[in-house]
Coordinates of N, CA, C and O in Angstrom, one line a residue:
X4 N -17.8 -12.7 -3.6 CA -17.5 -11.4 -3.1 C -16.3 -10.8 -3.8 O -15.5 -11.6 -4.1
X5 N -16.2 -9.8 -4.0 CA -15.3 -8.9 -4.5 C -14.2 -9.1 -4.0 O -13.5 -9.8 -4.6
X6 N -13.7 -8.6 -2.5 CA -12.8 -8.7 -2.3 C -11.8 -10.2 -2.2 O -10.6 -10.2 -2.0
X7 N -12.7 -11.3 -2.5 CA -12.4 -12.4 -2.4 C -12.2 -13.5 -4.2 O -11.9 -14.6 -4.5
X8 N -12.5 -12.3 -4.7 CA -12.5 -12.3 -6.5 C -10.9 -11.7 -6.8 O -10.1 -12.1 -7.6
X9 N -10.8 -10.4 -6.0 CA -9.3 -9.5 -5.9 C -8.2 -10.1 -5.5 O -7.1 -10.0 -6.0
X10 N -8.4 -10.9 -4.2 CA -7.3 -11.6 -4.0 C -6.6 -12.5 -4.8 O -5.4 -12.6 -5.1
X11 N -8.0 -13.7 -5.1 CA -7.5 -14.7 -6.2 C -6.6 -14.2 -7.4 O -5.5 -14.5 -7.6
X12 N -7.6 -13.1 -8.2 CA -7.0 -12.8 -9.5 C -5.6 -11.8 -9.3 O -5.0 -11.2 -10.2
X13 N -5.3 -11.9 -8.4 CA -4.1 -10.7 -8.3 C -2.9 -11.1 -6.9 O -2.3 -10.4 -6.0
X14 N -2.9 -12.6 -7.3 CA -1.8 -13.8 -6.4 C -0.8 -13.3 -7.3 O 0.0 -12.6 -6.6
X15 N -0.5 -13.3 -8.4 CA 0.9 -13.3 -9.1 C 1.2 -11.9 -8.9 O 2.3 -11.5 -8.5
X16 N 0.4 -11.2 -9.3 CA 1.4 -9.4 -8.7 C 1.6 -9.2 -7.9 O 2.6 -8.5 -7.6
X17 N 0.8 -9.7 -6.8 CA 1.2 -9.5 -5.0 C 2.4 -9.9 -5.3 O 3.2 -9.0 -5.5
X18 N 2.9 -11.5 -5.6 CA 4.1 -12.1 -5.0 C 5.5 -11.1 -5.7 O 6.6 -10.9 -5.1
X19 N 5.0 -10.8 -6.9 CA 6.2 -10.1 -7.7 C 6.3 -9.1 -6.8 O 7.4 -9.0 -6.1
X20 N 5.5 -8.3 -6.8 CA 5.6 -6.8 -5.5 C 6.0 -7.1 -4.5 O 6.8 -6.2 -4.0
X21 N 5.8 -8.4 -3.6 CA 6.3 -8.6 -2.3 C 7.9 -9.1 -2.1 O 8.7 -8.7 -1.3
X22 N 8.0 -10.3 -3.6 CA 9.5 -10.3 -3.8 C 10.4 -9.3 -3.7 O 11.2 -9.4 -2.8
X23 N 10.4 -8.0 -4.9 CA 10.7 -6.9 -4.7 C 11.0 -6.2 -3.2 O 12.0 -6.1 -2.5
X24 N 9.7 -5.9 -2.9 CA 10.2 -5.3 -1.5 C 10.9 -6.4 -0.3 O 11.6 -6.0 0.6
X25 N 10.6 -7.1 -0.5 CA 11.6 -7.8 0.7 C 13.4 -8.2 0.3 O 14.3 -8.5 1.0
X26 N 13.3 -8.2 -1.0 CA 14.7 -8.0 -1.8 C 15.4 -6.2 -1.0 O 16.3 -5.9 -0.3
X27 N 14.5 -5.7 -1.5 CA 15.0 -4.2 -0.7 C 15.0 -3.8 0.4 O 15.6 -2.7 0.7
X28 N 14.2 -4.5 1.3 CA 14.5 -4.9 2.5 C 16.0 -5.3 3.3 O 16.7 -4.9 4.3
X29 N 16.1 -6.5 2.3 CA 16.9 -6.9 2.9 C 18.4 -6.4 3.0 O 19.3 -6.7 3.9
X30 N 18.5 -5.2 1.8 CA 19.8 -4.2 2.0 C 19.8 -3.6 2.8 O 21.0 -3.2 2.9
X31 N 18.6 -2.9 3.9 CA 18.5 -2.0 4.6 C 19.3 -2.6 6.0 O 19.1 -3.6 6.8
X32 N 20.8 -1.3 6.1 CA 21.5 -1.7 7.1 C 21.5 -0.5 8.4 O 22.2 -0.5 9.4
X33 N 20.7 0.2 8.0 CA 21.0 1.5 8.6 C 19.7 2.6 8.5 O 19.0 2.6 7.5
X34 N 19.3 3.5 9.5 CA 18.3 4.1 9.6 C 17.9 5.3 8.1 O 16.8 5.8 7.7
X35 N 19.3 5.6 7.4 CA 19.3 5.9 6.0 C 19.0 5.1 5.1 O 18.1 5.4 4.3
X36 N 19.4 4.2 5.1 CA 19.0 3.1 4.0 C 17.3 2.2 4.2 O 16.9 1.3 3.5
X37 N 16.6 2.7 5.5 CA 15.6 2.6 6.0 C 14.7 3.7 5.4 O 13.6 3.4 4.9
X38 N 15.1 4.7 5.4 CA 14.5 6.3 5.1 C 14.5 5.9 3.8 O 13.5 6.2 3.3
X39 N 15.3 5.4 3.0 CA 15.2 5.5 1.7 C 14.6 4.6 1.0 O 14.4 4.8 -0.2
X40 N 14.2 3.2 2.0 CA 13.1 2.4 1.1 C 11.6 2.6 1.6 O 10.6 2.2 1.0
X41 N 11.6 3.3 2.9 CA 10.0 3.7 2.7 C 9.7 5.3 1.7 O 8.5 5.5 1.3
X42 N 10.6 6.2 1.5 CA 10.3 6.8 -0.1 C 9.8 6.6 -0.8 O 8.9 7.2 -1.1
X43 N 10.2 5.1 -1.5 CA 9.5 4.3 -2.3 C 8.0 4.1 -2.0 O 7.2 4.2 -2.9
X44 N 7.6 3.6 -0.6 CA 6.7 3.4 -0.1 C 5.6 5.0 -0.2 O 4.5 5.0 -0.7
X45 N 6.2 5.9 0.1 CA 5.5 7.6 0.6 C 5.3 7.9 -1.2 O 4.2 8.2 -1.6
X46 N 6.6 7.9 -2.3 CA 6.2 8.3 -3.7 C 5.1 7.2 -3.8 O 4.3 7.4 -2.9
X47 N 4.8 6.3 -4.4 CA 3.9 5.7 -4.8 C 1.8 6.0 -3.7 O 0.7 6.3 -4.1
X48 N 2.4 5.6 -2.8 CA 1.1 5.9 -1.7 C 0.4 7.5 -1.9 O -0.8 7.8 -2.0
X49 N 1.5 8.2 -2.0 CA 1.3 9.6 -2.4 C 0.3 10.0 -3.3 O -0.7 10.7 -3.3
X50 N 1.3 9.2 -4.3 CA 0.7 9.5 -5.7 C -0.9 8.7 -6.1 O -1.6 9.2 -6.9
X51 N -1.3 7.2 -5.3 CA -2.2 7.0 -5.4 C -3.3 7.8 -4.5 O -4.4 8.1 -5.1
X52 N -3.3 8.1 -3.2 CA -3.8 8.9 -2.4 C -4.6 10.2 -3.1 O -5.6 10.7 -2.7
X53 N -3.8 10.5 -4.3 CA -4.2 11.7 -4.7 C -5.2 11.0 -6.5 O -6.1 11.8 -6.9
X54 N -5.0 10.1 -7.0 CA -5.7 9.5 -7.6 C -7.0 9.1 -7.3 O -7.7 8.7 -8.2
X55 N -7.5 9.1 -6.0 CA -8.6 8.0 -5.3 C -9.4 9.0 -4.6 O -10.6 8.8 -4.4
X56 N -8.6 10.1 -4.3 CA -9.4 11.3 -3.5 C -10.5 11.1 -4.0 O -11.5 10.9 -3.3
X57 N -10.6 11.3 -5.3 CA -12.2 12.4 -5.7 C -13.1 11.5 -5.4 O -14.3 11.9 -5.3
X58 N -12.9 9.7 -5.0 CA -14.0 8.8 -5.3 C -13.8 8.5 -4.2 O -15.0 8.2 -3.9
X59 N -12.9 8.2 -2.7 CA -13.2 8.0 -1.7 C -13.6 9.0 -0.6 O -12.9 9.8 0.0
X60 N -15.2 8.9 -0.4 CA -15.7 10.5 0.5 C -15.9 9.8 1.5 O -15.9 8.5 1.5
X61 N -16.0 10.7 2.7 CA -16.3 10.3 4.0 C -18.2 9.5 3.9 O -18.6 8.7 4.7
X62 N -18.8 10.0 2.8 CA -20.4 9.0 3.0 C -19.5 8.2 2.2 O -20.0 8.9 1.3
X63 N -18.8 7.5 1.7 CA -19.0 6.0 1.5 C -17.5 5.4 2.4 O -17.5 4.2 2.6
X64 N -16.7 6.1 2.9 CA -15.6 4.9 4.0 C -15.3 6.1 4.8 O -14.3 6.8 4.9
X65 N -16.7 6.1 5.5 CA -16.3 7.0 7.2 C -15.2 7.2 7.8 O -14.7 8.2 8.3
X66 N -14.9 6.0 7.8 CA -13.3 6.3 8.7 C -12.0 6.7 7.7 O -10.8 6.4 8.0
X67 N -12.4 7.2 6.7 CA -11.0 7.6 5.4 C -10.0 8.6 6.6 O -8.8 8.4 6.7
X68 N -10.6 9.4 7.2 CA -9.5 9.9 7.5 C -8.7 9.2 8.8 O -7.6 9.5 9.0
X69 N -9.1 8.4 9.5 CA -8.6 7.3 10.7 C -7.8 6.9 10.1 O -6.8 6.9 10.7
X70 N -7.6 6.2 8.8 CA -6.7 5.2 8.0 C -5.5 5.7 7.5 O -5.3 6.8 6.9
X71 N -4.5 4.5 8.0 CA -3.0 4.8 6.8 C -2.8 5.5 6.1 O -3.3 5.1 5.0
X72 N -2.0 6.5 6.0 CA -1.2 7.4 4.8 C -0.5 7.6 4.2 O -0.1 6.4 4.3
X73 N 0.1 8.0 3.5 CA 1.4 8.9 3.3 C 1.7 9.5 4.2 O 2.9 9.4 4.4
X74 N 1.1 10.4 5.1 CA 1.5 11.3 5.9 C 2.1 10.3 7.1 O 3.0 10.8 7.8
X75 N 1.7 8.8 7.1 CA 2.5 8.4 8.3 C 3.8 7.8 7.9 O 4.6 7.4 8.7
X76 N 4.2 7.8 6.2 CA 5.2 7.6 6.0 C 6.2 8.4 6.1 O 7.4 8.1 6.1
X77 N 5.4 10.1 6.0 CA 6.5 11.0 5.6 C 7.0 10.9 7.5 O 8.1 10.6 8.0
X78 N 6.2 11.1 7.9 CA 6.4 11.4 9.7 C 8.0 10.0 9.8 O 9.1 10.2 10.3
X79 N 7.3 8.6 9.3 CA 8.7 7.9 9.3 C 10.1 8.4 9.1 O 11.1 8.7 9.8
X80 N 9.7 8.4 7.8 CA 11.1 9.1 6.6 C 12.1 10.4 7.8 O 13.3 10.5 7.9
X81 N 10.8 11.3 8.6 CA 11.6 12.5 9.1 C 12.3 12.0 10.3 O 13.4 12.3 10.8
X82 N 11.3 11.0 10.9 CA 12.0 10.5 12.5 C 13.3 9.8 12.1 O 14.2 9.5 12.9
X83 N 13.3 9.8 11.0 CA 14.9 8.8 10.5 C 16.0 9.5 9.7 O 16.8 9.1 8.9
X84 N 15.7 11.0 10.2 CA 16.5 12.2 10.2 C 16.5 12.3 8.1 O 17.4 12.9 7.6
X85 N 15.8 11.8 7.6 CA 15.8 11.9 6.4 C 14.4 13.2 5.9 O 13.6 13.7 6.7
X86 N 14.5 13.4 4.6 CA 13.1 14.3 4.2 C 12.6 13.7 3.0 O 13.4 12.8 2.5
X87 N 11.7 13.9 2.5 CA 10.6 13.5 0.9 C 11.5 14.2 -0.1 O 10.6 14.5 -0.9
X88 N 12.7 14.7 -0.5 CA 12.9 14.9 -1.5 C 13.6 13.8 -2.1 O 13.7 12.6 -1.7
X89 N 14.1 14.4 -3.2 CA 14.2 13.2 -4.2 C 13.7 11.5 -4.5 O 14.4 10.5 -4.6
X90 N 12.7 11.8 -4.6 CA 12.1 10.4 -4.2 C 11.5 9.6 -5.6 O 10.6 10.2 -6.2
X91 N 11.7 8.9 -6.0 CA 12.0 7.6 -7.1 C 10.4 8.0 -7.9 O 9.4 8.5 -7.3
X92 N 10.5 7.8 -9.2 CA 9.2 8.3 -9.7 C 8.2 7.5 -9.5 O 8.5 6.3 -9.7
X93 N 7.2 7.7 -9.3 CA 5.9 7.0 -9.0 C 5.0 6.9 -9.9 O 4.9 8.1 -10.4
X94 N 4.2 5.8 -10.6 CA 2.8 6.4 -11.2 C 1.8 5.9 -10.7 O 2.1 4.8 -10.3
X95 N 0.8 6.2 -10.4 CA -0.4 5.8 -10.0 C -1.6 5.0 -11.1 O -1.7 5.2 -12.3
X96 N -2.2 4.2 -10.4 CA -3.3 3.5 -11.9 C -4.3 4.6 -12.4 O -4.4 5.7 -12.0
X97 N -5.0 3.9 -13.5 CA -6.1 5.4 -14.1 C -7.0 4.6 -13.0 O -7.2 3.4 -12.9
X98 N -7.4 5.6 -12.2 CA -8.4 5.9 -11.7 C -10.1 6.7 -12.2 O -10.1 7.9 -12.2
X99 N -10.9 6.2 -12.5 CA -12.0 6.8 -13.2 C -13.4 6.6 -12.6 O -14.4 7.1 -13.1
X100 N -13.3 5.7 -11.3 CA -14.4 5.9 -10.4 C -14.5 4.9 -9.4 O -13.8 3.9 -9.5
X101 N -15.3 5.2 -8.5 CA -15.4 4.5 -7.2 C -15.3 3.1 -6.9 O -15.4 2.7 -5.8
X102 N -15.2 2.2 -7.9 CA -14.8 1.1 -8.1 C -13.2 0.7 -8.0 O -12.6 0.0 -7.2
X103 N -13.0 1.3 -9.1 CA -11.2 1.3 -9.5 C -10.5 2.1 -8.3 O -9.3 1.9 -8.1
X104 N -11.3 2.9 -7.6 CA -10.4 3.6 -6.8 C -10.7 2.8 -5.1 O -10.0 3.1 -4.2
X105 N -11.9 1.8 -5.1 CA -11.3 0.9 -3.8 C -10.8 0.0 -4.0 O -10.5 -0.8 -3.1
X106 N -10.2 -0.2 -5.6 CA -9.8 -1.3 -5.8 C -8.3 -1.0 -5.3 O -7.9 -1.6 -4.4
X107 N -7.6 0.2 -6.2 CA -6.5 0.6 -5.8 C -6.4 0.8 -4.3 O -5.4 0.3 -3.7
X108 N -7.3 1.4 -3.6 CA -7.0 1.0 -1.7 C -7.4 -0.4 -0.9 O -7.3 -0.6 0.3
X109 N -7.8 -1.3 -1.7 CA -7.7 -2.5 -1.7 C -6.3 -2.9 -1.4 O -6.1 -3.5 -0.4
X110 N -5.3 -2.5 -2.3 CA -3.6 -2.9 -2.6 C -3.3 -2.2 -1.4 O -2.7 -3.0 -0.6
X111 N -3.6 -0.7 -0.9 CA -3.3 -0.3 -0.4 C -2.9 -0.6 1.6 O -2.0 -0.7 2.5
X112 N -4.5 -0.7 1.4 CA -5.0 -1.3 2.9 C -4.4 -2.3 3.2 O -3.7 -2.3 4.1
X113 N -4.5 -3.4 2.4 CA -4.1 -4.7 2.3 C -2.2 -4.7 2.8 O -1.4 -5.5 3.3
X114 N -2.3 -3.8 2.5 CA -0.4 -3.8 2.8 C -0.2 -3.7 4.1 O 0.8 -4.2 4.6
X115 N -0.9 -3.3 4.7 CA -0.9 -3.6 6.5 C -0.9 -4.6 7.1 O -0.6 -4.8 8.3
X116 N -1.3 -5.7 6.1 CA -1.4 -6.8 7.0 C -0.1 -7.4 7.2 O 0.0 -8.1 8.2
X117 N 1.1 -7.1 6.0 CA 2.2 -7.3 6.5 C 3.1 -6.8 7.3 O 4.2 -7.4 7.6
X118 N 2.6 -5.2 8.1 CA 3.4 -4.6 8.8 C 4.2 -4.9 9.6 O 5.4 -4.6 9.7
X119 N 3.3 -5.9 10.5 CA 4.0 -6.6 11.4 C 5.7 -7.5 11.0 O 6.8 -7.3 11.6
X120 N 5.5 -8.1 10.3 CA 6.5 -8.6 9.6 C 7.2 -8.1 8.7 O 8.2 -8.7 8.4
X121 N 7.1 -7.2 8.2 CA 8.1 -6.1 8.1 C 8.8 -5.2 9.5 O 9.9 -4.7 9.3
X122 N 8.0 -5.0 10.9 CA 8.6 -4.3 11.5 C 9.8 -5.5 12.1 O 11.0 -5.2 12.5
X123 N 9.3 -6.7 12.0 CA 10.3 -7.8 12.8 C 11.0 -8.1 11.8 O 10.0 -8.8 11.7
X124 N 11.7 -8.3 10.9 CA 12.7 -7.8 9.5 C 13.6 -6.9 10.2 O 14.7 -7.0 10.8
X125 N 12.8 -5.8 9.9 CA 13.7 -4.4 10.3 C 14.2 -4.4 11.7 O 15.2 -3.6 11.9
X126 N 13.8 -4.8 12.5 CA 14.2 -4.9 14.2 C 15.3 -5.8 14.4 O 16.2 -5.7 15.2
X127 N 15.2 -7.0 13.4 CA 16.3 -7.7 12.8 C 17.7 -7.4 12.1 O 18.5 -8.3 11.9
X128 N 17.9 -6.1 11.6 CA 18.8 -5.9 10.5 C 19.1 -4.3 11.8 O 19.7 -3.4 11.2
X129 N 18.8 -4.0 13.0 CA 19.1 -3.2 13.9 C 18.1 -1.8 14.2 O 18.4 -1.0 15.0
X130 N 16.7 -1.8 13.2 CA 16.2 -0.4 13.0 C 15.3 -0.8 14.1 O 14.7 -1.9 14.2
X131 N 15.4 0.6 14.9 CA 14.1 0.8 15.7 C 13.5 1.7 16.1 O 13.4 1.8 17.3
X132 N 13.0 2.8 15.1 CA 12.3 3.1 14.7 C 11.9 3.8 13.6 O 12.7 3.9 12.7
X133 N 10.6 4.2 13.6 CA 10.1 4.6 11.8 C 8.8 3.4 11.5 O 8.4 2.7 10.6
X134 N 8.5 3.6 12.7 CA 7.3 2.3 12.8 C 5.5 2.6 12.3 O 4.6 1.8 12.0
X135 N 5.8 4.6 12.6 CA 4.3 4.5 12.6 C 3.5 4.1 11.5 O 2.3 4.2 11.7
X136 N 4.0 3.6 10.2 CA 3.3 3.2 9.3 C 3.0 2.0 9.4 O 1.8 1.8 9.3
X137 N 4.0 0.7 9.6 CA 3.9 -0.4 9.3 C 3.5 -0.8 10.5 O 3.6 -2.1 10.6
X138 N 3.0 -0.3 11.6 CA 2.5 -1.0 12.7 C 0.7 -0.7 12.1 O -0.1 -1.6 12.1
X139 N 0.6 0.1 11.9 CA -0.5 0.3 11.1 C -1.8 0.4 12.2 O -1.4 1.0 13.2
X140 N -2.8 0.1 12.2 CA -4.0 0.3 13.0 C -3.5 -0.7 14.7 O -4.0 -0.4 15.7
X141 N -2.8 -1.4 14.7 CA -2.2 -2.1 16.0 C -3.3 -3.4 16.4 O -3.3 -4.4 15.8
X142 N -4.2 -3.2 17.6 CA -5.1 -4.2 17.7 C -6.3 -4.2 17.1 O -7.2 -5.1 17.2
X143 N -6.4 -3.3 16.5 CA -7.6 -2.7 15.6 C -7.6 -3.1 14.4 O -8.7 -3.0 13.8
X144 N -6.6 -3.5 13.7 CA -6.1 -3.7 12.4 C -7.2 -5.3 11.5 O -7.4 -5.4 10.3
X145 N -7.5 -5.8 12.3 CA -8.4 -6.8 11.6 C -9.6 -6.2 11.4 O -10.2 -6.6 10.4
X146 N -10.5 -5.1 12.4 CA -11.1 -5.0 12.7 C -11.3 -3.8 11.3 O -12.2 -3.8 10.5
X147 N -10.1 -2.8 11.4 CA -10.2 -1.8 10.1 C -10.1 -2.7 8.7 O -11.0 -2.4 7.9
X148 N -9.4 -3.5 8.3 CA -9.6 -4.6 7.4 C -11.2 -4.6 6.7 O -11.7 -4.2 5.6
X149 N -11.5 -5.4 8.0 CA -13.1 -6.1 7.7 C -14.3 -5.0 7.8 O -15.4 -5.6 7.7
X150 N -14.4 -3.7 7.8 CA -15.1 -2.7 7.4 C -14.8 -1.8 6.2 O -15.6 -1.2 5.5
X151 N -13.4 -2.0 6.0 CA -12.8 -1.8 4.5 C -13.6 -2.6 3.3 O -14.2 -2.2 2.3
X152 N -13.3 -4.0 3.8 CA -13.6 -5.6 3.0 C -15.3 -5.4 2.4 O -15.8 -5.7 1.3
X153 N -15.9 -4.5 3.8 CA -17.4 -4.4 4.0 C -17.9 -3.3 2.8 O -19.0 -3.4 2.2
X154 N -16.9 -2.4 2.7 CA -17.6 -1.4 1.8 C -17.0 -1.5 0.2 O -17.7 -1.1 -0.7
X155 N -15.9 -2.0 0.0 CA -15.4 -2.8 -1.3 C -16.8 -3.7 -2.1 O -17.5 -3.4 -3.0
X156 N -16.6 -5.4 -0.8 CA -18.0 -5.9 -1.5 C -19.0 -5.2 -1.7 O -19.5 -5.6 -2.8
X157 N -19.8 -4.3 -1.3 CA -21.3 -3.4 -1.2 C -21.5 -2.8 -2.2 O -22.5 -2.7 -2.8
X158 N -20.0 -2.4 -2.6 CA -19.8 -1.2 -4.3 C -19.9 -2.3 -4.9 O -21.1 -2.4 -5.1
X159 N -19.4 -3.3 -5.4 CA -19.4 -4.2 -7.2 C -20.8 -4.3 -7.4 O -21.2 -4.9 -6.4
X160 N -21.7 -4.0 -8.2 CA -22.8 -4.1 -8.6 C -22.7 -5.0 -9.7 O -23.8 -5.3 -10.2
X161 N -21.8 -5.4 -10.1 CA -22.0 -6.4 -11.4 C -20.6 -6.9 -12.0 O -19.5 -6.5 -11.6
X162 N -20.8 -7.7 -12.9 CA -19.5 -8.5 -13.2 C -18.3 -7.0 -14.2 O -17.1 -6.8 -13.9
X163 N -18.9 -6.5 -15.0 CA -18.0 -5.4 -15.3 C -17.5 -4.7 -14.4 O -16.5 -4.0 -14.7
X164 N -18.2 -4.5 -13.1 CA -17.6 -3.7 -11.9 C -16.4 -4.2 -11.7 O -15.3 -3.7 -11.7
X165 N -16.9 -5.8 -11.7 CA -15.6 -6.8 -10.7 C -14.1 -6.8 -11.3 O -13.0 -6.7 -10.8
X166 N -14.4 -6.9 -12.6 CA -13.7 -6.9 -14.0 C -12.9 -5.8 -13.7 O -11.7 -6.0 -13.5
X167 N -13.3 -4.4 -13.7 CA -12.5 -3.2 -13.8 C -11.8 -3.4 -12.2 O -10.6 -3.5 -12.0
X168 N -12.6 -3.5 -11.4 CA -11.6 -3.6 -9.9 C -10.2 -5.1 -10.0 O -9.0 -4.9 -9.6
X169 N -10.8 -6.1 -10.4 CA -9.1 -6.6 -10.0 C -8.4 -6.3 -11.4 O -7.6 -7.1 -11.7
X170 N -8.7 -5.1 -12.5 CA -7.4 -5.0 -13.6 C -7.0 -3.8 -12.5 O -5.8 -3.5 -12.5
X171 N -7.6 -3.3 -11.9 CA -7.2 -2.0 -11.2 C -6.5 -2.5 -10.1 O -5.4 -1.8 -9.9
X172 N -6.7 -3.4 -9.3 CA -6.2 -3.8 -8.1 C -4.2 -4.3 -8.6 O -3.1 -4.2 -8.1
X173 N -4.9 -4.9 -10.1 CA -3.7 -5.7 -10.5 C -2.4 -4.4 -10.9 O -1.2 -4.4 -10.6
X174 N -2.9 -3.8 -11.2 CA -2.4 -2.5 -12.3 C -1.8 -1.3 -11.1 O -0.8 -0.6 -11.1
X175 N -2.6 -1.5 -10.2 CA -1.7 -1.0 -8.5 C -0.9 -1.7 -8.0 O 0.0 -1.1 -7.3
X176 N -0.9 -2.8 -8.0 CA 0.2 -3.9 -7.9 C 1.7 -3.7 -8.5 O 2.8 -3.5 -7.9
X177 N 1.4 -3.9 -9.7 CA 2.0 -3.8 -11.0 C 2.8 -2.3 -10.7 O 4.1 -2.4 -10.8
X178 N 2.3 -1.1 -10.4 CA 3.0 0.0 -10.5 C 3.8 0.3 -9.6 O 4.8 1.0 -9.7
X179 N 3.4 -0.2 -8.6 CA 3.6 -0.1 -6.8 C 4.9 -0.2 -7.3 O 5.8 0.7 -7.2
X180 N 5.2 -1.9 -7.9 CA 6.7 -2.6 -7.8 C 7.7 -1.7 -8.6 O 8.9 -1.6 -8.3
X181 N 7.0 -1.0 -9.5 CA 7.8 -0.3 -10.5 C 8.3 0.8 -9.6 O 9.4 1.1 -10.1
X182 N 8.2 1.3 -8.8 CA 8.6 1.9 -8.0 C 9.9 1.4 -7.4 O 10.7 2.2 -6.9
X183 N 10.0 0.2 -7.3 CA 11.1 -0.4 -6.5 C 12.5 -0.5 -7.7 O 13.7 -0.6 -7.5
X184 N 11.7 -0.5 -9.4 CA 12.7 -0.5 -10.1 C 13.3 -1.9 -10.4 O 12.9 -2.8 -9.6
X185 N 14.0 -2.2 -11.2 CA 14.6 -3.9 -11.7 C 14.9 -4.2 -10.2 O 15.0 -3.3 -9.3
X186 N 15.0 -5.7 -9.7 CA 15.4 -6.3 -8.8 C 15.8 -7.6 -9.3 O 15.1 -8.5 -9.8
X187 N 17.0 -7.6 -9.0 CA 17.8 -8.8 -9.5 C 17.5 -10.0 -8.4 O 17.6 -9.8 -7.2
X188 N 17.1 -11.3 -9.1 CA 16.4 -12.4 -8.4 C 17.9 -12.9 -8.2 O 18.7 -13.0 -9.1
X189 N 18.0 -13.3 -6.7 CA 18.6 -14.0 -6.0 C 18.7 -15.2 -5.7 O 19.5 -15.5 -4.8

């Protein structure tokens, strides 16, 4: 299965991306310095959101508009008396068709499953609130997962499919972190 090809091949950029952000995490002392590492999160998401449009329609992932945003990060960023300006540059992967672009919401989706443990981090270091992103779908969240999972595998029609989806999966990975910029290992 595809999604189960994506994970394997794209263990070492997850961990680099996850290092990263939990490195920047961990500076966050204050509902500003909260506002300013989900930016990071809103530039990048943003910028892929708008990459994936043309290939994610409501006939192939019905529930596109039910699902995680940008928009739930900017709604964060404002409850935390902060706004979307000046926000760290982003690039998004080449995106060139319905493949590569659930690959990239693959990275995407998938980021939810950490929410939770990101919100108990941050509840830890004093923040409490700016949640509606990373609480993410709530008790529904496995359930949105595994109909995501469902329409991922259904698209790979062949091994060059598979091929382009985890360099794409990898390559959103890869950019995601660039977003967070050098991060000095501790």
């Amino acid at each position: 299965m595809l999604s189960t090809s994506i994970k394997e091949a794209t263990k070492e950029a997850h961990l680099n991306l996850e290092k990263k952000v939990v490195q920047k995490m961990k500076a966050i002392r204050s509902d500003a310095d909260y506002a300013d590492f989900l930016k990071h999160f809103y530039a990048y998401f943003n910028q892929v959101e708008k990459a994936i449009a043309p290939y994610i329609t409501n006939e192939l992932l019905p529930d596109i508009a039910e699902r995680r945003n940008s928009s739930h990060i900017k709604q964060d960023i404002e409850e935390l008396g902060a706004n979307v300006n000046d926000l760290p540059e982003a690039n998004a992967p080449q995106i060139d068709n319905t493949i590569q672009a659930l690959a990239a919401l693959y990275v995407m989706e998938g980021s939810i499953m950490g929410g939770p443990i990101i919100v108990k981090m941050l509840e830890k270091f004093g923040i409490t609130k700016g949640f509606s992103f990373f609480s993410g779908y709530g008790a529904e969240t496995g359930q949105m997962w595994g109909k995501f999972v469902a329409v991922l595998n259904a698209n790979a029609n062949n091994e060059e499919e598979e091929q382009q989806a985890i360099a794409t999966a990898n390559e959103t990975f890869s950019n995601f972190g660039e977003v967070f910029g050098e991060v000095s290992v501790a």
